[in-house]
Amino acid sequence: MKYQFKFNPLAAAIFTLLCGGSMQSSYADANDSASSVDNKKLKESIQKAYPGQEFFEQYYVEKSSPEAQVRDTRSLSSAFCTGTWITPISPTTQAVPADQATSVVTADYAHYNPNGDSELEGNVLIDQQGRSIRANKVTIDRTQTYANAEGNVQLAQAGLLAQSDQINYNLKTQQGDLKNSFYISEQQHAHGHAEQIQRTSPTEIILRNATYTTCPPEQKPTWRLEAKEIKLNQDTGRGTTKNTKLYVKDVPILAVPYFNFPIDNRRTTGILNPNIGFSNDGGLELTVPVYLNLAPNYDATLTPRYISDRGVMLQSEFRYLTENFGQGKIWGGYLPDDKKYNNEDRKDFNLLHKWKINDYWSTDVEYHYASDKDYVTDLDTNPDSKTDLNLRRAWTLKYKNQIPGLTAQLKVEDFQTLDKTVSDVDKPYARLPQFLLNYVTGNPLGLQYEFNNDTAYFKKNIDDAANYSTQPSGTRIYNQFATRYNFRTPWAFAIPEVSIRSINTFYDQNTVENLGLNSDNKSKSVVVPQFSLDTGLIFQRDGDYLQTITPRAFYAYAPYKNQTGYPNFDTTSASINYDQLFSPYRFYGHDRLEDNNFLSLGVSYSLFDPQGLERLRAGVGQSFYFADRRVTLNNTDDTIDTSKNSGPIVSISSQLTNKFTVAANSAWMSNGDNAQHDFQTYYTGDHGNLYNLGYFNRKNIPDRQLAYDAAVASFVQPIMNNWRIMGHVQFDFRNNVAREYLLGVNYESCCYAISVYGRSYYNDLDDPKDPNVNVKRAVMAEITFKGLGGLNNKLASLLENRVLGFKEINQSWTQR
């Protein structure tokens, strides 16, 4: 026989202990209770080999089981787990607020004594929407102050489940404790045990001799955390642990005497997850970040870093947010007396600040410094970073949106050249300052007008007086006014454009004095008109496959204007490719005004299947010149291009399937020699496999392109039992050397992952032909305990930065 009655104090006690709230109850029909809770009686025997295993195994089911199929799949465990946790109440269940809750209490036997203890015994159940409590026996004293539940006491709420031998609770002070408790967290895929869970106040809980793991419930979890004491404080939003050890099987591998961590979203000062790794380039490495919550609008992270073969390093990051002046970040590092780098001090400093002043104005500041060209390769903890030859320092003020079609920018920009062997004449110019303006108005499908201005003062400090003549400083003013008519229909387009461009250069006083210039030659100016016409037809055929053919003709004319002796501040030659055939500009930058008189002809073809895949895309084109190209980048116009045509350029690609793509490009010079060609192929499989192959060859063309001859290949191949191998290689045929080899093996299980890899590489700025440059080699190992945090993730980041498509297949591999 079942009894039902109002029994508010005990329910309030246990639910408060579990979730920090209170509960009210009322009478209800016994037949409505516990409909969502498994009524199976818990087994009383606990195996000595793994206490709590029988309890855990009741709620760990196969993923294909009916219980798992009704769950939200986002809450199921890792792809590498054969099973998943299913607690009595789904994690998506919303509990009724405590002050509105209705409770149902049932038991096999009940005795109420107004002058003594009252008892419930036999399958005691206290049930609320979103919460439930079970016990063999419940006792409450006559003052309704002290409550006691014993015998397989089970507490459940959304995604959480705990079982204890006994619960004692003070209803008035909201203090109490649970003894010999096992717990399950479905969403975190975690479980563990605590000898005692003690609630010392309404906002503080202490767990004594507690364990935690995300491994399946097996005889011996692969890894587990054990802590002498875990204290959780809801007032401060922090947790602390004492005498914590990380075990792999029964072997302790890391001991932390004290650890402070967050338990909610509040930012609080404390130690973040430590990182540990090993490489033969630096030895054993241990990093312990310390987070400093300095104020609501700014914080800092100090990161002491021990690298056994190099020394002790300190890295730091400071973030800030102002009310009216934007936000930013400052970070850097310092390693004194690097034992692996000639005992030199290694350091870097970086600053980024962004400020949106209003809807029309914004500004940003960027500053970077590094002590040497190897700093990023050796010490930067961000594996996505790459070594740039020139580190940027700039302040920029931007304007847009207020006047339709108008954008403007004012900036000051300088660079630090990391390679100290680079001479002053080869370093980039500083812009002190530069003003950019673009204004476009009119009809995008009709008559349109555009104005561009680029005004800058370029300065380069040259210590060698003999090089002043080749690297002058001064102000350059570039202006362009263009008008065009955009005629576009579904079957054709024609866009004629007329423009006037000008360059005015004024040398600064130092250059005038060093070069002995006078009023006749201390400035230079040139004006060039230009006409272009871009036109084409569009032929389309529908059917099982959609086909399009677009023949295109482009003509450009600009007269020759002598620009001998004009400085080159920031201009380079345009690359050779199919799209460049249909552009009147053969220079990137505003130090030269091209002379043009040429016609480019081309045709492109596309074939789309019913699924939208572009099964074939091809283009071929060539330019025909009616005059020599006399304007060049060097200081004299002696190097004249007299060829009558450019040589053909071919581009072709195909999505053979939605997983397999191939592409190839090739360009020839007018004499029939091949200028460049490349071939690339990509394959991405359904099971986390990936293969990339590419070959790139460029011939040296003075003032146009540097020679390059290299092949790249990469792969990711899953093998048996959640293992996969992965690799990447870049081989330089010109120097007959591998710029980089990377080969690794990765294992993923339900609760941990291991990666071991070797890498042989040159710094991005290294010249392999330099006898003083040695190849760098590193062997690294990393381990991730799932649910605890990664101790290293460099292998995935290295591949993500080098292998096209790796990020996507890695996500599908780990989350499938």
mmCIF file with all atom_site columns, C-alpha atoms in Angstrom, residues 592-679:
data_model
loop_
_atom_site.group_PDB
_atom_site.id
_atom_site.type_symbol
_atom_site.label_atom_id
_atom_site.label_alt_id
_atom_site.label_comp_id
_atom_site.label_asym_id
_atom_site.label_entity_id
_atom_site.label_seq_id
_atom_site.pdbx_PDB_ins_code
_atom_site.Cartn_x
_atom_site.Cartn_y
_atom_site.Cartn_z
_atom_site.occupancy
_atom_site.B_iso_or_equiv
_atom_site.pdbx_formal_charge
_atom_site.auth_seq_id
_atom_site.auth_comp_id
_atom_site.auth_asym_id
_atom_site.auth_atom_id
_atom_site.pdbx_PDB_model_num
ATOM 1  C CA . ARG A 1 592 ? 53.993 54.260 -62.363 1.00 0.00 ? 592 ARG A CA 1
ATOM 2  C CA . LEU A 1 593 ? 51.350 55.102 -64.964 1.00 0.00 ? 593 LEU A CA 1
ATOM 3  C CA . GLU A 1 594 ? 51.223 52.391 -67.623 1.00 0.00 ? 594 GLU A CA 1
ATOM 4  C CA . ASP A 1 595 ? 51.392 52.966 -71.360 1.00 0.00 ? 595 ASP A CA 1
ATOM 5  C CA . ASN A 1 596 ? 48.883 50.657 -73.036 1.00 0.00 ? 596 ASN A CA 1
ATOM 6  C CA . ASN A 1 597 ? 47.715 49.706 -76.479 1.00 0.00 ? 597 ASN A CA 1
ATOM 7  C CA . PHE A 1 598 ? 46.604 46.098 -76.408 1.00 0.00 ? 598 PHE A CA 1
ATOM 8  C CA . LEU A 1 599 ? 43.674 43.772 -76.952 1.00 0.00 ? 599 LEU A CA 1
ATOM 9  C CA . SER A 1 600 ? 43.004 40.679 -74.851 1.00 0.00 ? 600 SER A CA 1
ATOM 10 C CA . LEU A 1 601 ? 40.802 37.884 -76.135 1.00 0.00 ? 601 LEU A CA 1
ATOM 11 C CA . GLY A 1 602 ? 39.542 35.045 -74.013 1.00 0.00 ? 602 GLY A CA 1
ATOM 12 C CA . VAL A 1 603 ? 36.801 32.503 -73.632 1.00 0.00 ? 603 VAL A CA 1
ATOM 13 C CA . SER A 1 604 ? 35.576 30.689 -70.526 1.00 0.00 ? 604 SER A CA 1
ATOM 14 C CA . TYR A 1 605 ? 33.391 27.587 -70.274 1.00 0.00 ? 605 TYR A CA 1
ATOM 15 C CA . SER A 1 606 ? 31.462 26.111 -67.328 1.00 0.00 ? 606 SER A CA 1
ATOM 16 C CA . LEU A 1 607 ? 29.547 22.851 -67.008 1.00 0.00 ? 607 LEU A CA 1
ATOM 17 C CA . PHE A 1 608 ? 27.228 22.323 -64.015 1.00 0.00 ? 608 PHE A CA 1
ATOM 18 C CA . ASP A 1 609 ? 25.533 19.021 -63.151 1.00 0.00 ? 609 ASP A CA 1
ATOM 19 C CA . PRO A 1 610 ? 21.998 18.776 -61.677 1.00 0.00 ? 610 PRO A CA 1
ATOM 20 C CA . GLN A 1 611 ? 23.435 18.853 -58.130 1.00 0.00 ? 611 GLN A CA 1
ATOM 21 C CA . GLY A 1 612 ? 25.153 22.189 -58.794 1.00 0.00 ? 612 GLY A CA 1
ATOM 22 C CA . LEU A 1 613 ? 28.707 20.811 -58.992 1.00 0.00 ? 613 LEU A CA 1
ATOM 23 C CA . GLU A 1 614 ? 30.899 22.626 -61.499 1.00 0.00 ? 614 GLU A CA 1
ATOM 24 C CA . ARG A 1 615 ? 32.093 19.556 -63.330 1.00 0.00 ? 615 ARG A CA 1
ATOM 25 C CA . LEU A 1 616 ? 34.295 21.602 -65.607 1.00 0.00 ? 616 LEU A CA 1
ATOM 26 C CA . ARG A 1 617 ? 35.539 25.164 -65.675 1.00 0.00 ? 617 ARG A CA 1
ATOM 27 C CA . ALA A 1 618 ? 38.016 26.261 -68.287 1.00 0.00 ? 618 ALA A CA 1
ATOM 28 C CA . GLY A 1 619 ? 39.401 29.504 -69.578 1.00 0.00 ? 619 GLY A CA 1
ATOM 29 C CA . VAL A 1 620 ? 41.956 30.437 -72.225 1.00 0.00 ? 620 VAL A CA 1
ATOM 30 C CA . GLY A 1 621 ? 43.136 33.863 -73.250 1.00 0.00 ? 621 GLY A CA 1
ATOM 31 C CA . GLN A 1 622 ? 45.924 35.923 -74.744 1.00 0.00 ? 622 GLN A CA 1
ATOM 32 C CA . SER A 1 623 ? 46.912 39.576 -75.114 1.00 0.00 ? 623 SER A CA 1
ATOM 33 C CA . PHE A 1 624 ? 47.955 41.211 -78.381 1.00 0.00 ? 624 PHE A CA 1
ATOM 34 C CA . TYR A 1 625 ? 50.068 44.346 -78.205 1.00 0.00 ? 625 TYR A CA 1
ATOM 35 C CA . PHE A 1 626 ? 49.970 47.126 -80.804 1.00 0.00 ? 626 PHE A CA 1
ATOM 36 C CA . ALA A 1 627 ? 52.831 49.084 -79.222 1.00 0.00 ? 627 ALA A CA 1
ATOM 37 C CA . ASP A 1 628 ? 55.887 48.468 -77.077 1.00 0.00 ? 628 ASP A CA 1
ATOM 38 C CA . ARG A 1 629 ? 55.540 48.740 -73.290 1.00 0.00 ? 629 ARG A CA 1
ATOM 39 C CA . ARG A 1 630 ? 58.114 51.394 -72.428 1.00 0.00 ? 630 ARG A CA 1
ATOM 40 C CA . VAL A 1 631 ? 57.217 52.181 -68.792 1.00 0.00 ? 631 VAL A CA 1
ATOM 41 C CA . THR A 1 632 ? 59.064 49.908 -66.380 1.00 0.00 ? 632 THR A CA 1
ATOM 42 C CA . LEU A 1 633 ? 59.677 49.762 -62.640 1.00 0.00 ? 633 LEU A CA 1
ATOM 43 C CA . ASN A 1 634 ? 63.404 50.448 -62.762 1.00 0.00 ? 634 ASN A CA 1
ATOM 44 C CA . ASN A 1 635 ? 64.786 53.980 -62.815 1.00 0.00 ? 635 ASN A CA 1
ATOM 45 C CA . THR A 1 636 ? 65.314 53.985 -66.565 1.00 0.00 ? 636 THR A CA 1
ATOM 46 C CA . ASP A 1 637 ? 63.018 52.984 -69.381 1.00 0.00 ? 637 ASP A CA 1
ATOM 47 C CA . ASP A 1 638 ? 65.748 51.079 -71.194 1.00 0.00 ? 638 ASP A CA 1
ATOM 48 C CA . THR A 1 639 ? 64.122 47.695 -70.616 1.00 0.00 ? 639 THR A CA 1
ATOM 49 C CA . ILE A 1 640 ? 61.351 47.888 -73.165 1.00 0.00 ? 640 ILE A CA 1
ATOM 50 C CA . ASP A 1 641 ? 58.937 45.021 -73.729 1.00 0.00 ? 641 ASP A CA 1
ATOM 51 C CA . THR A 1 642 ? 58.727 44.728 -77.506 1.00 0.00 ? 642 THR A CA 1
ATOM 52 C CA . SER A 1 643 ? 56.816 41.450 -77.778 1.00 0.00 ? 643 SER A CA 1
ATOM 53 C CA . LYS A 1 644 ? 53.691 41.517 -79.931 1.00 0.00 ? 644 LYS A CA 1
ATOM 54 C CA . ASN A 1 645 ? 51.697 39.165 -77.749 1.00 0.00 ? 645 ASN A CA 1
ATOM 55 C CA . SER A 1 646 ? 51.711 37.783 -74.226 1.00 0.00 ? 646 SER A CA 1
ATOM 56 C CA . GLY A 1 647 ? 51.574 34.090 -74.901 1.00 0.00 ? 647 GLY A CA 1
ATOM 57 C CA . PRO A 1 648 ? 48.481 32.082 -73.986 1.00 0.00 ? 648 PRO A CA 1
ATOM 58 C CA . ILE A 1 649 ? 47.205 31.575 -70.449 1.00 0.00 ? 649 ILE A CA 1
ATOM 59 C CA . VAL A 1 650 ? 45.110 28.521 -69.634 1.00 0.00 ? 650 VAL A CA 1
ATOM 60 C CA . SER A 1 651 ? 43.099 27.832 -66.483 1.00 0.00 ? 651 SER A CA 1
ATOM 61 C CA . ILE A 1 652 ? 41.128 24.634 -65.892 1.00 0.00 ? 652 ILE A CA 1
ATOM 62 C CA . SER A 1 653 ? 39.440 23.011 -62.888 1.00 0.00 ? 653 SER A CA 1
ATOM 63 C CA . SER A 1 654 ? 36.907 20.289 -62.197 1.00 0.00 ? 654 SER A CA 1
ATOM 64 C CA . GLN A 1 655 ? 34.777 19.100 -59.306 1.00 0.00 ? 655 GLN A CA 1
ATOM 65 C CA . LEU A 1 656 ? 34.903 15.465 -60.321 1.00 0.00 ? 656 LEU A CA 1
ATOM 66 C CA . THR A 1 657 ? 32.743 14.661 -57.299 1.00 0.00 ? 657 THR A CA 1
ATOM 67 C CA . ASN A 1 658 ? 31.682 16.598 -54.239 1.00 0.00 ? 658 ASN A CA 1
ATOM 68 C CA . LYS A 1 659 ? 34.813 15.139 -52.588 1.00 0.00 ? 659 LYS A CA 1
ATOM 69 C CA . PHE A 1 660 ? 37.393 15.332 -55.369 1.00 0.00 ? 660 PHE A CA 1
ATOM 70 C CA . THR A 1 661 ? 38.649 18.512 -57.094 1.00 0.00 ? 661 THR A CA 1
ATOM 71 C CA . VAL A 1 662 ? 41.479 19.060 -59.553 1.00 0.00 ? 662 VAL A CA 1
ATOM 72 C CA . ALA A 1 663 ? 42.830 22.341 -60.929 1.00 0.00 ? 663 ALA A CA 1
ATOM 73 C CA . ALA A 1 664 ? 45.635 23.413 -63.232 1.00 0.00 ? 664 ALA A CA 1
ATOM 74 C CA . ASN A 1 665 ? 46.956 26.694 -64.595 1.00 0.00 ? 665 ASN A CA 1
ATOM 75 C CA . SER A 1 666 ? 49.656 27.495 -67.122 1.00 0.00 ? 666 SER A CA 1
ATOM 76 C CA . ALA A 1 667 ? 51.021 30.646 -68.747 1.00 0.00 ? 667 ALA A CA 1
ATOM 77 C CA . TRP A 1 668 ? 53.499 31.074 -71.598 1.00 0.00 ? 668 TRP A CA 1
ATOM 78 C CA . MET A 1 669 ? 55.648 33.963 -72.694 1.00 0.00 ? 669 MET A CA 1
ATOM 79 C CA . SER A 1 670 ? 55.653 35.390 -76.197 1.00 0.00 ? 670 SER A CA 1
ATOM 80 C CA . ASN A 1 671 ? 58.758 33.389 -77.174 1.00 0.00 ? 671 ASN A CA 1
ATOM 81 C CA . GLY A 1 672 ? 57.022 30.128 -76.327 1.00 0.00 ? 672 GLY A CA 1
ATOM 82 C CA . ASP A 1 673 ? 58.771 29.527 -73.001 1.00 0.00 ? 673 ASP A CA 1
ATOM 83 C CA . ASN A 1 674 ? 56.550 28.545 -70.136 1.00 0.00 ? 674 ASN A CA 1
ATOM 84 C CA . ALA A 1 675 ? 56.379 31.336 -67.531 1.00 0.00 ? 675 ALA A CA 1
ATOM 85 C CA . GLN A 1 676 ? 54.577 29.374 -64.845 1.00 0.00 ? 676 GLN A CA 1
ATOM 86 C CA . HIS A 1 677 ? 52.394 26.358 -64.303 1.00 0.00 ? 677 HIS A CA 1
ATOM 87 C CA . ASP A 1 678 ? 50.766 24.621 -61.377 1.00 0.00 ? 678 ASP A CA 1
ATOM 88 C CA . PHE A 1 679 ? 48.666 21.577 -60.635 1.00 0.00 ? 679 PHE A CA 1
#
